[in-house]
Amino acid sequence: MAYWLMKSEPDEVSIDDVLAAPARTVAWFGVRNYQARNFMRDAMREGDLVLFYHSSCAEPGIAGIVQVCSPAYPDATQFDPASPYHDPKATPEQPRWIGVDVRALRKTALLSLKELRTVPALAGMRLLAKGSRLSVMPVEPHEWHAIEALLGQP
DNA sequence: GCCAACGTTGGC
DNA sequence: GCCAACGTTGGC
């Protein structure tokens, strides 16, 4: 089992939105970066645990924990001309973008980006690297455990 | 295959 | 709204 971090703008989909969704499950769509896509396609598996990160908001940080609950499958928005995520070069026969379903496990007290930067064990975290802007990225087990300790018990 | 121009991300 | 960093595009 692997650990991940996925970014979402809470104005679009917040951890509360995932918790409120049917079966606490939403489709993760709109990833349009090859590196992020390849992580989902090649390395992500059902059951993997994911830090749910709120980005582009007043207080960015980790807001909850979700779990991958489907295999990767084509992201329907790429075929929809009305969608902002439309990709004219993608066809159902040759899809370019994929997503997964995630189920909310719990909401946490917000662990802010500012706090994350102060934790020595997290100094090497990809999220914290200069210029890092991947929306889907792996989390090392030791990083996961350090964060879990900071998040406290459910 | 290089690289300049452009677009996007995301913290501040 | 600004802007640094990075990714993508497309002419050559």
mmCIF file with all atom_site columns, C-alpha atoms (C1' of nucleotides) in Angstrom:
data_model
loop_
_atom_site.group_PDB
_atom_site.id
_atom_site.type_symbol
_atom_site.label_atom_id
_atom_site.label_alt_id
_atom_site.label_comp_id
_atom_site.label_asym_id
_atom_site.label_entity_id
_atom_site.label_seq_id
_atom_site.pdbx_PDB_ins_code
_atom_site.Cartn_x
_atom_site.Cartn_y
_atom_site.Cartn_z
_atom_site.occupancy
_atom_site.B_iso_or_equiv
_atom_site.pdbx_formal_charge
_atom_site.auth_seq_id
_atom_site.auth_comp_id
_atom_site.auth_asym_id
_atom_site.auth_atom_id
_atom_site.pdbx_PDB_model_num
ATOM 1   C CA    . MET A 1 1   ? 0.000   0.000  0.000   1.00 0.00 ? 1   MET A CA    1
ATOM 2   C CA    . ALA A 1 2   ? 1.258   3.445  -0.894  1.00 0.00 ? 2   ALA A CA    1
ATOM 3   C CA    . TYR A 1 3   ? 0.704   6.932  0.476   1.00 0.00 ? 3   TYR A CA    1
ATOM 4   C CA    . TRP A 1 4   ? -0.211  9.995  -1.548  1.00 0.00 ? 4   TRP A CA    1
ATOM 5   C CA    . LEU A 1 5   ? -1.076  13.651 -1.326  1.00 0.00 ? 5   LEU A CA    1
ATOM 6   C CA    . MET A 1 6   ? -3.709  15.158 -3.567  1.00 0.00 ? 6   MET A CA    1
ATOM 7   C CA    . LYS A 1 7   ? -4.485  18.855 -3.888  1.00 0.00 ? 7   LYS A CA    1
ATOM 8   C CA    . SER A 1 8   ? -7.952  20.260 -4.236  1.00 0.00 ? 8   SER A CA    1
ATOM 9   C CA    . GLU A 1 9   ? -9.194  23.803 -4.175  1.00 0.00 ? 9   GLU A CA    1
ATOM 10  C CA    . PRO A 1 10  ? -11.786 23.832 -1.391  1.00 0.00 ? 10  PRO A CA    1
ATOM 11  C CA    . ASP A 1 11  ? -13.904 26.250 -3.442  1.00 0.00 ? 11  ASP A CA    1
ATOM 12  C CA    . GLU A 1 12  ? -14.207 23.401 -5.956  1.00 0.00 ? 12  GLU A CA    1
ATOM 13  C CA    . VAL A 1 13  ? -14.148 20.282 -3.780  1.00 0.00 ? 13  VAL A CA    1
ATOM 14  C CA    . SER A 1 14  ? -13.413 20.477 -0.059  1.00 0.00 ? 14  SER A CA    1
ATOM 15  C CA    . ILE A 1 15  ? -13.043 17.627 2.412   1.00 0.00 ? 15  ILE A CA    1
ATOM 16  C CA    . ASP A 1 16  ? -16.546 18.511 3.616   1.00 0.00 ? 16  ASP A CA    1
ATOM 17  C CA    . ASP A 1 17  ? -17.838 18.044 0.094   1.00 0.00 ? 17  ASP A CA    1
ATOM 18  C CA    . VAL A 1 18  ? -16.322 14.567 -0.062  1.00 0.00 ? 18  VAL A CA    1
ATOM 19  C CA    . LEU A 1 19  ? -17.785 13.666 3.329   1.00 0.00 ? 19  LEU A CA    1
ATOM 20  C CA    . ALA A 1 20  ? -21.196 14.866 2.174   1.00 0.00 ? 20  ALA A CA    1
ATOM 21  C CA    . ALA A 1 21  ? -21.113 12.992 -1.129  1.00 0.00 ? 21  ALA A CA    1
ATOM 22  C CA    . PRO A 1 22  ? -23.030 9.732  -1.585  1.00 0.00 ? 22  PRO A CA    1
ATOM 23  C CA    . ALA A 1 23  ? -20.970 6.927  -0.025  1.00 0.00 ? 23  ALA A CA    1
ATOM 24  C CA    . ARG A 1 24  ? -18.504 9.697  0.934   1.00 0.00 ? 24  ARG A CA    1
ATOM 25  C CA    . THR A 1 25  ? -17.055 9.125  -2.523  1.00 0.00 ? 25  THR A CA    1
ATOM 26  C CA    . VAL A 1 26  ? -16.193 11.461 -5.362  1.00 0.00 ? 26  VAL A CA    1
ATOM 27  C CA    . ALA A 1 27  ? -14.491 11.095 -8.716  1.00 0.00 ? 27  ALA A CA    1
ATOM 28  C CA    . TRP A 1 28  ? -11.132 12.823 -8.869  1.00 0.00 ? 28  TRP A CA    1
ATOM 29  C CA    . PHE A 1 29  ? -11.126 14.527 -12.250 1.00 0.00 ? 29  PHE A CA    1
ATOM 30  C CA    . GLY A 1 30  ? -9.399  17.407 -13.956 1.00 0.00 ? 30  GLY A CA    1
ATOM 31  C CA    . VAL A 1 31  ? -5.782  16.333 -13.553 1.00 0.00 ? 31  VAL A CA    1
ATOM 32  C CA    . ARG A 1 32  ? -4.030  17.680 -16.660 1.00 0.00 ? 32  ARG A CA    1
ATOM 33  C CA    . ASN A 1 33  ? -0.418  17.133 -15.841 1.00 0.00 ? 33  ASN A CA    1
ATOM 34  C CA    . TYR A 1 34  ? 1.398   14.118 -17.184 1.00 0.00 ? 34  TYR A CA    1
ATOM 35  C CA    . GLN A 1 35  ? 3.495   13.449 -14.126 1.00 0.00 ? 35  GLN A CA    1
ATOM 36  C CA    . ALA A 1 36  ? 0.457   13.524 -11.850 1.00 0.00 ? 36  ALA A CA    1
ATOM 37  C CA    . ARG A 1 37  ? -1.472  11.359 -14.295 1.00 0.00 ? 37  ARG A CA    1
ATOM 38  C CA    . ASN A 1 38  ? 1.316   8.814  -14.481 1.00 0.00 ? 38  ASN A CA    1
ATOM 39  C CA    . PHE A 1 39  ? 1.381   8.484  -10.713 1.00 0.00 ? 39  PHE A CA    1
ATOM 40  C CA    . MET A 1 40  ? -2.326  7.650  -10.754 1.00 0.00 ? 40  MET A CA    1
ATOM 41  C CA    . ARG A 1 41  ? -2.050  5.363  -13.747 1.00 0.00 ? 41  ARG A CA    1
ATOM 42  C CA    . ASP A 1 42  ? 1.109   3.474  -12.855 1.00 0.00 ? 42  ASP A CA    1
ATOM 43  C CA    . ALA A 1 43  ? 1.499   3.457  -9.101  1.00 0.00 ? 43  ALA A CA    1
ATOM 44  C CA    . MET A 1 44  ? -1.792  4.206  -7.391  1.00 0.00 ? 44  MET A CA    1
ATOM 45  C CA    . ARG A 1 45  ? -3.862  1.253  -6.200  1.00 0.00 ? 45  ARG A CA    1
ATOM 46  C CA    . GLU A 1 46  ? -7.218  0.767  -4.557  1.00 0.00 ? 46  GLU A CA    1
ATOM 47  C CA    . GLY A 1 47  ? -6.807  1.020  -0.819  1.00 0.00 ? 47  GLY A CA    1
ATOM 48  C CA    . ASP A 1 48  ? -3.949  3.522  -0.941  1.00 0.00 ? 48  ASP A CA    1
ATOM 49  C CA    . LEU A 1 49  ? -4.247  6.317  1.602   1.00 0.00 ? 49  LEU A CA    1
ATOM 50  C CA    . VAL A 1 50  ? -4.247  9.964  0.590   1.00 0.00 ? 50  VAL A CA    1
ATOM 51  C CA    . LEU A 1 51  ? -3.645  13.223 2.395   1.00 0.00 ? 51  LEU A CA    1
ATOM 52  C CA    . PHE A 1 52  ? -6.359  15.599 1.207   1.00 0.00 ? 52  PHE A CA    1
ATOM 53  C CA    . TYR A 1 53  ? -4.731  18.992 0.752   1.00 0.00 ? 53  TYR A CA    1
ATOM 54  C CA    . HIS A 1 54  ? -6.575  22.290 0.377   1.00 0.00 ? 54  HIS A CA    1
ATOM 55  C CA    . SER A 1 55  ? -4.755  24.578 -2.042  1.00 0.00 ? 55  SER A CA    1
ATOM 56  C CA    . SER A 1 56  ? -5.286  28.071 -3.434  1.00 0.00 ? 56  SER A CA    1
ATOM 57  C CA    . CYS A 1 57  ? -7.193  29.220 -0.398  1.00 0.00 ? 57  CYS A CA    1
ATOM 58  C CA    . ALA A 1 58  ? -6.835  31.392 2.676   1.00 0.00 ? 58  ALA A CA    1
ATOM 59  C CA    . GLU A 1 59  ? -5.095  28.711 4.694   1.00 0.00 ? 59  GLU A CA    1
ATOM 60  C CA    . PRO A 1 60  ? -3.592  25.962 2.569   1.00 0.00 ? 60  PRO A CA    1
ATOM 61  C CA    . GLY A 1 61  ? -2.862  22.662 4.310   1.00 0.00 ? 61  GLY A CA    1
ATOM 62  C CA    . ILE A 1 62  ? -3.900  19.093 5.001   1.00 0.00 ? 62  ILE A CA    1
ATOM 63  C CA    . ALA A 1 63  ? -7.611  18.929 5.746   1.00 0.00 ? 63  ALA A CA    1
ATOM 64  C CA    . GLY A 1 64  ? -8.409  15.234 5.827   1.00 0.00 ? 64  GLY A CA    1
ATOM 65  C CA    . ILE A 1 65  ? -7.620  11.682 4.838   1.00 0.00 ? 65  ILE A CA    1
ATOM 66  C CA    . VAL A 1 66  ? -9.209  9.874  1.924   1.00 0.00 ? 66  VAL A CA    1
ATOM 67  C CA    . GLN A 1 67  ? -8.735  6.474  0.366   1.00 0.00 ? 67  GLN A CA    1
ATOM 68  C CA    . VAL A 1 68  ? -8.436  5.430  -3.249  1.00 0.00 ? 68  VAL A CA    1
ATOM 69  C CA    . CYS A 1 69  ? -11.467 3.267  -3.959  1.00 0.00 ? 69  CYS A CA    1
ATOM 70  C CA    . SER A 1 70  ? -11.345 2.536  -7.686  1.00 0.00 ? 70  SER A CA    1
ATOM 71  C CA    . PRO A 1 71  ? -8.816  1.671  -10.325 1.00 0.00 ? 71  PRO A CA    1
ATOM 72  C CA    . ALA A 1 72  ? -7.762  4.486  -12.635 1.00 0.00 ? 72  ALA A CA    1
ATOM 73  C CA    . TYR A 1 73  ? -10.292 5.091  -15.413 1.00 0.00 ? 73  TYR A CA    1
ATOM 74  C CA    . PRO A 1 74  ? -10.742 7.714  -18.142 1.00 0.00 ? 74  PRO A CA    1
ATOM 75  C CA    . ASP A 1 75  ? -11.736 11.161 -16.901 1.00 0.00 ? 75  ASP A CA    1
ATOM 76  C CA    . ALA A 1 76  ? -15.044 11.906 -18.632 1.00 0.00 ? 76  ALA A CA    1
ATOM 77  C CA    . THR A 1 77  ? -14.534 15.671 -18.634 1.00 0.00 ? 77  THR A CA    1
ATOM 78  C CA    . GLN A 1 78  ? -11.840 15.413 -21.303 1.00 0.00 ? 78  GLN A CA    1
ATOM 79  C CA    . PHE A 1 79  ? -14.506 14.446 -23.860 1.00 0.00 ? 79  PHE A CA    1
ATOM 80  C CA    . ASP A 1 80  ? -16.960 17.193 -22.904 1.00 0.00 ? 80  ASP A CA    1
ATOM 81  C CA    . PRO A 1 81  ? -16.624 20.323 -25.051 1.00 0.00 ? 81  PRO A CA    1
ATOM 82  C CA    . ALA A 1 82  ? -18.529 22.290 -22.414 1.00 0.00 ? 82  ALA A CA    1
ATOM 83  C CA    . SER A 1 83  ? -16.106 21.377 -19.655 1.00 0.00 ? 83  SER A CA    1
ATOM 84  C CA    . PRO A 1 84  ? -13.160 23.572 -18.719 1.00 0.00 ? 84  PRO A CA    1
ATOM 85  C CA    . TYR A 1 85  ? -11.202 20.313 -18.654 1.00 0.00 ? 85  TYR A CA    1
ATOM 86  C CA    . HIS A 1 86  ? -12.068 19.483 -22.250 1.00 0.00 ? 86  HIS A CA    1
ATOM 87  C CA    . ASP A 1 87  ? -9.159  18.148 -24.298 1.00 0.00 ? 87  ASP A CA    1
ATOM 88  C CA    . PRO A 1 88  ? -9.847  18.223 -28.055 1.00 0.00 ? 88  PRO A CA    1
ATOM 89  C CA    . LYS A 1 89  ? -7.066  15.717 -28.666 1.00 0.00 ? 89  LYS A CA    1
ATOM 90  C CA    . ALA A 1 90  ? -8.644  13.067 -26.448 1.00 0.00 ? 90  ALA A CA    1
ATOM 91  C CA    . THR A 1 91  ? -11.171 10.544 -27.733 1.00 0.00 ? 91  THR A CA    1
ATOM 92  C CA    . PRO A 1 92  ? -13.000 7.735  -25.936 1.00 0.00 ? 92  PRO A CA    1
ATOM 93  C CA    . GLU A 1 93  ? -10.975 5.337  -28.102 1.00 0.00 ? 93  GLU A CA    1
ATOM 94  C CA    . GLN A 1 94  ? -7.746  7.055  -27.119 1.00 0.00 ? 94  GLN A CA    1
ATOM 95  C CA    . PRO A 1 95  ? -8.249  8.799  -23.806 1.00 0.00 ? 95  PRO A CA    1
ATOM 96  C CA    . ARG A 1 96  ? -5.415  10.936 -22.542 1.00 0.00 ? 96  ARG A CA    1
ATOM 97  C CA    . TRP A 1 97  ? -6.473  11.696 -18.979 1.00 0.00 ? 97  TRP A CA    1
ATOM 98  C CA    . ILE A 1 98  ? -7.571  9.480  -16.148 1.00 0.00 ? 98  ILE A CA    1
ATOM 99  C CA    . GLY A 1 99  ? -8.808  9.778  -12.617 1.00 0.00 ? 99  GLY A CA    1
ATOM 100 C CA    . VAL A 1 100 ? -9.724  7.625  -9.643  1.00 0.00 ? 100 VAL A CA    1
ATOM 101 C CA    . ASP A 1 101 ? -12.527 7.593  -7.101  1.00 0.00 ? 101 ASP A CA    1
ATOM 102 C CA    . VAL A 1 102 ? -11.708 8.536  -3.536  1.00 0.00 ? 102 VAL A CA    1
ATOM 103 C CA    . ARG A 1 103 ? -13.684 7.966  -0.346  1.00 0.00 ? 103 ARG A CA    1
ATOM 104 C CA    . ALA A 1 104 ? -13.361 10.219 2.664   1.00 0.00 ? 104 ALA A CA    1
ATOM 105 C CA    . LEU A 1 105 ? -12.083 8.500  5.794   1.00 0.00 ? 105 LEU A CA    1
ATOM 106 C CA    . ARG A 1 106 ? -12.023 11.523 8.033   1.00 0.00 ? 106 ARG A CA    1
ATOM 107 C CA    . LYS A 1 107 ? -11.698 15.238 8.280   1.00 0.00 ? 107 LYS A CA    1
ATOM 108 C CA    . THR A 1 108 ? -8.797  16.480 10.393  1.00 0.00 ? 108 THR A CA    1
ATOM 109 C CA    . ALA A 1 109 ? -7.945  19.701 12.107  1.00 0.00 ? 109 ALA A CA    1
ATOM 110 C CA    . LEU A 1 110 ? -6.218  21.725 9.428   1.00 0.00 ? 110 LEU A CA    1
ATOM 111 C CA    . LEU A 1 111 ? -2.479  21.067 9.408   1.00 0.00 ? 111 LEU A CA    1
ATOM 112 C CA    . SER A 1 112 ? -1.342  24.194 7.637   1.00 0.00 ? 112 SER A CA    1
ATOM 113 C CA    . LEU A 1 113 ? 1.423   24.501 5.113   1.00 0.00 ? 113 LEU A CA    1
ATOM 114 C CA    . LYS A 1 114 ? 3.106   26.884 7.506   1.00 0.00 ? 114 LYS A CA    1
ATOM 115 C CA    . GLU A 1 115 ? 3.146   24.224 10.235  1.00 0.00 ? 115 GLU A CA    1
ATOM 116 C CA    . LEU A 1 116 ? 4.317   21.535 7.836   1.00 0.00 ? 116 LEU A CA    1
ATOM 117 C CA    . ARG A 1 117 ? 7.347   23.638 6.986   1.00 0.00 ? 117 ARG A CA    1
ATOM 118 C CA    . THR A 1 118 ? 8.435   23.643 10.637  1.00 0.00 ? 118 THR A CA    1
ATOM 119 C CA    . VAL A 1 119 ? 8.567   19.843 11.016  1.00 0.00 ? 119 VAL A CA    1
ATOM 120 C CA    . PRO A 1 120 ? 12.118  18.503 10.630  1.00 0.00 ? 120 PRO A CA    1
ATOM 121 C CA    . ALA A 1 121 ? 10.926  15.034 9.569   1.00 0.00 ? 121 ALA A CA    1
ATOM 122 C CA    . LEU A 1 122 ? 9.148   16.627 6.619   1.00 0.00 ? 122 LEU A CA    1
ATOM 123 C CA    . ALA A 1 123 ? 12.039  18.688 5.325   1.00 0.00 ? 123 ALA A CA    1
ATOM 124 C CA    . GLY A 1 124 ? 12.380  16.470 2.264   1.00 0.00 ? 124 GLY A CA    1
ATOM 125 C CA    . MET A 1 125 ? 8.688   16.371 1.454   1.00 0.00 ? 125 MET A CA    1
ATOM 126 C CA    . ARG A 1 126 ? 7.921   16.888 -2.181  1.00 0.00 ? 126 ARG A CA    1
ATOM 127 C CA    . LEU A 1 127 ? 5.062   19.214 -1.340  1.00 0.00 ? 127 LEU A CA    1
ATOM 128 C CA    . LEU A 1 128 ? 7.486   21.556 0.360   1.00 0.00 ? 128 LEU A CA    1
ATOM 129 C CA    . ALA A 1 129 ? 10.069  21.613 -2.409  1.00 0.00 ? 129 ALA A CA    1
ATOM 130 C CA    . LYS A 1 130 ? 10.600  24.953 -4.065  1.00 0.00 ? 130 LYS A CA    1
ATOM 131 C CA    . GLY A 1 131 ? 8.346   25.394 -7.052  1.00 0.00 ? 131 GLY A CA    1
ATOM 132 C CA    . SER A 1 132 ? 6.520   22.137 -6.440  1.00 0.00 ? 132 SER A CA    1
ATOM 133 C CA    . ARG A 1 133 ? 3.085   22.269 -7.982  1.00 0.00 ? 133 ARG A CA    1
ATOM 134 C CA    . LEU A 1 134 ? 2.130   18.706 -8.699  1.00 0.00 ? 134 LEU A CA    1
ATOM 135 C CA    . SER A 1 135 ? -1.459  18.016 -7.722  1.00 0.00 ? 135 SER A CA    1
ATOM 136 C CA    . VAL A 1 136 ? -0.874  14.303 -7.136  1.00 0.00 ? 136 VAL A CA    1
ATOM 137 C CA    . MET A 1 137 ? 2.343   13.198 -5.491  1.00 0.00 ? 137 MET A CA    1
ATOM 138 C CA    . PRO A 1 138 ? 3.727   10.323 -3.451  1.00 0.00 ? 138 PRO A CA    1
ATOM 139 C CA    . VAL A 1 139 ? 4.285   10.636 0.293   1.00 0.00 ? 139 VAL A CA    1
ATOM 140 C CA    . GLU A 1 140 ? 7.078   8.643  1.919   1.00 0.00 ? 140 GLU A CA    1
ATOM 141 C CA    . PRO A 1 141 ? 6.037   6.290  4.743   1.00 0.00 ? 141 PRO A CA    1
ATOM 142 C CA    . HIS A 1 142 ? 8.115   8.164  7.321   1.00 0.00 ? 142 HIS A CA    1
ATOM 143 C CA    . GLU A 1 143 ? 6.492   11.420 6.206   1.00 0.00 ? 143 GLU A CA    1
ATOM 144 C CA    . TRP A 1 144 ? 3.059   9.860  6.458   1.00 0.00 ? 144 TRP A CA    1
ATOM 145 C CA    . HIS A 1 145 ? 3.717   8.639  9.975   1.00 0.00 ? 145 HIS A CA    1
ATOM 146 C CA    . ALA A 1 146 ? 5.071   12.005 11.077  1.00 0.00 ? 146 ALA A CA    1
ATOM 147 C CA    . ILE A 1 147 ? 1.977   13.712 9.715   1.00 0.00 ? 147 ILE A CA    1
ATOM 148 C CA    . GLU A 1 148 ? -0.357  11.161 11.270  1.00 0.00 ? 148 GLU A CA    1
ATOM 149 C CA    . ALA A 1 149 ? 1.221   11.867 14.643  1.00 0.00 ? 149 ALA A CA    1
ATOM 150 C CA    . LEU A 1 150 ? 0.636   15.596 14.135  1.00 0.00 ? 150 LEU A CA    1
ATOM 151 C CA    . LEU A 1 151 ? -2.953  15.062 13.071  1.00 0.00 ? 151 LEU A CA    1
ATOM 152 C CA    . GLY A 1 152 ? -3.782  13.182 16.272  1.00 0.00 ? 152 GLY A CA    1
ATOM 153 C CA    . GLN A 1 153 ? -6.350  10.461 16.690  1.00 0.00 ? 153 GLN A CA    1
ATOM 154 C CA    . PRO A 1 154 ? -9.610  10.302 14.717  1.00 0.00 ? 154 PRO A CA    1
ATOM 155 C "C1'" . DG  B 2 1   ? 15.951  18.527 -30.692 1.00 0.00 ? 1   DG  B "C1'" 1
ATOM 156 C "C1'" . DC  B 2 2   ? 16.441  23.329 -29.168 1.00 0.00 ? 2   DC  B "C1'" 1
ATOM 157 C "C1'" . DC  B 2 3   ? 14.505  27.026 -26.967 1.00 0.00 ? 3   DC  B "C1'" 1
ATOM 158 C "C1'" . DA  B 2 4   ? 11.585  31.271 -26.728 1.00 0.00 ? 4   DA  B "C1'" 1
ATOM 159 C "C1'" . DA  B 2 5   ? 7.045   32.355 -25.835 1.00 0.00 ? 5   DA  B "C1'" 1
ATOM 160 C "C1'" . DC  B 2 6   ? 3.208   31.440 -23.527 1.00 0.00 ? 6   DC  B "C1'" 1
ATOM 161 C "C1'" . DG  B 2 7   ? 0.055   29.375 -19.995 1.00 0.00 ? 7   DG  B "C1'" 1
ATOM 162 C "C1'" . DT  B 2 8   ? -0.744  27.555 -15.354 1.00 0.00 ? 8   DT  B "C1'" 1
ATOM 163 C "C1'" . DT  B 2 9   ? -0.108  26.828 -10.489 1.00 0.00 ? 9   DT  B "C1'" 1
ATOM 164 C "C1'" . DG  B 2 10  ? -0.382  28.356 -6.061  1.00 0.00 ? 10  DG  B "C1'" 1
ATOM 165 C "C1'" . DG  B 2 11  ? 1.572   30.882 -2.086  1.00 0.00 ? 11  DG  B "C1'" 1
ATOM 166 C "C1'" . DC  B 2 12  ? 1.632   35.330 -0.542  1.00 0.00 ? 12  DC  B "C1'" 1
ATOM 167 C "C1'" . DG  C 2 1   ? -3.408  40.855 -7.981  1.00 0.00 ? 1   DG  C "C1'" 1
ATOM 168 C "C1'" . DC  C 2 2   ? 1.490   39.702 -8.142  1.00 0.00 ? 2   DC  C "C1'" 1
ATOM 169 C "C1'" . DC  C 2 3   ? 4.992   36.875 -9.535  1.00 0.00 ? 3   DC  C "C1'" 1
ATOM 170 C "C1'" . DA  C 2 4   ? 8.289   32.837 -9.279  1.00 0.00 ? 4   DA  C "C1'" 1
ATOM 171 C "C1'" . DA  C 2 5   ? 8.586   28.430 -10.905 1.00 0.00 ? 5   DA  C "C1'" 1
ATOM 172 C "C1'" . DC  C 2 6   ? 7.525   25.143 -13.890 1.00 0.00 ? 6   DC  C "C1'" 1
ATOM 173 C "C1'" . DG  C 2 7   ? 5.221   22.704 -17.967 1.00 0.00 ? 7   DG  C "C1'" 1
ATOM 174 C "C1'" . DT  C 2 8   ? 3.772   22.811 -22.750 1.00 0.00 ? 8   DT  C "C1'" 1
ATOM 175 C "C1'" . DT  C 2 9   ? 3.758   24.357 -27.417 1.00 0.00 ? 9   DT  C "C1'" 1
ATOM 176 C "C1'" . DG  C 2 10  ? 5.442   25.159 -31.800 1.00 0.00 ? 10  DG  C "C1'" 1
ATOM 177 C "C1'" . DG  C 2 11  ? 8.683   27.365 -35.134 1.00 0.00 ? 11  DG  C "C1'" 1
ATOM 178 C "C1'" . DC  C 2 12  ? 12.957  26.474 -36.872 1.00 0.00 ? 12  DC  C "C1'" 1
#
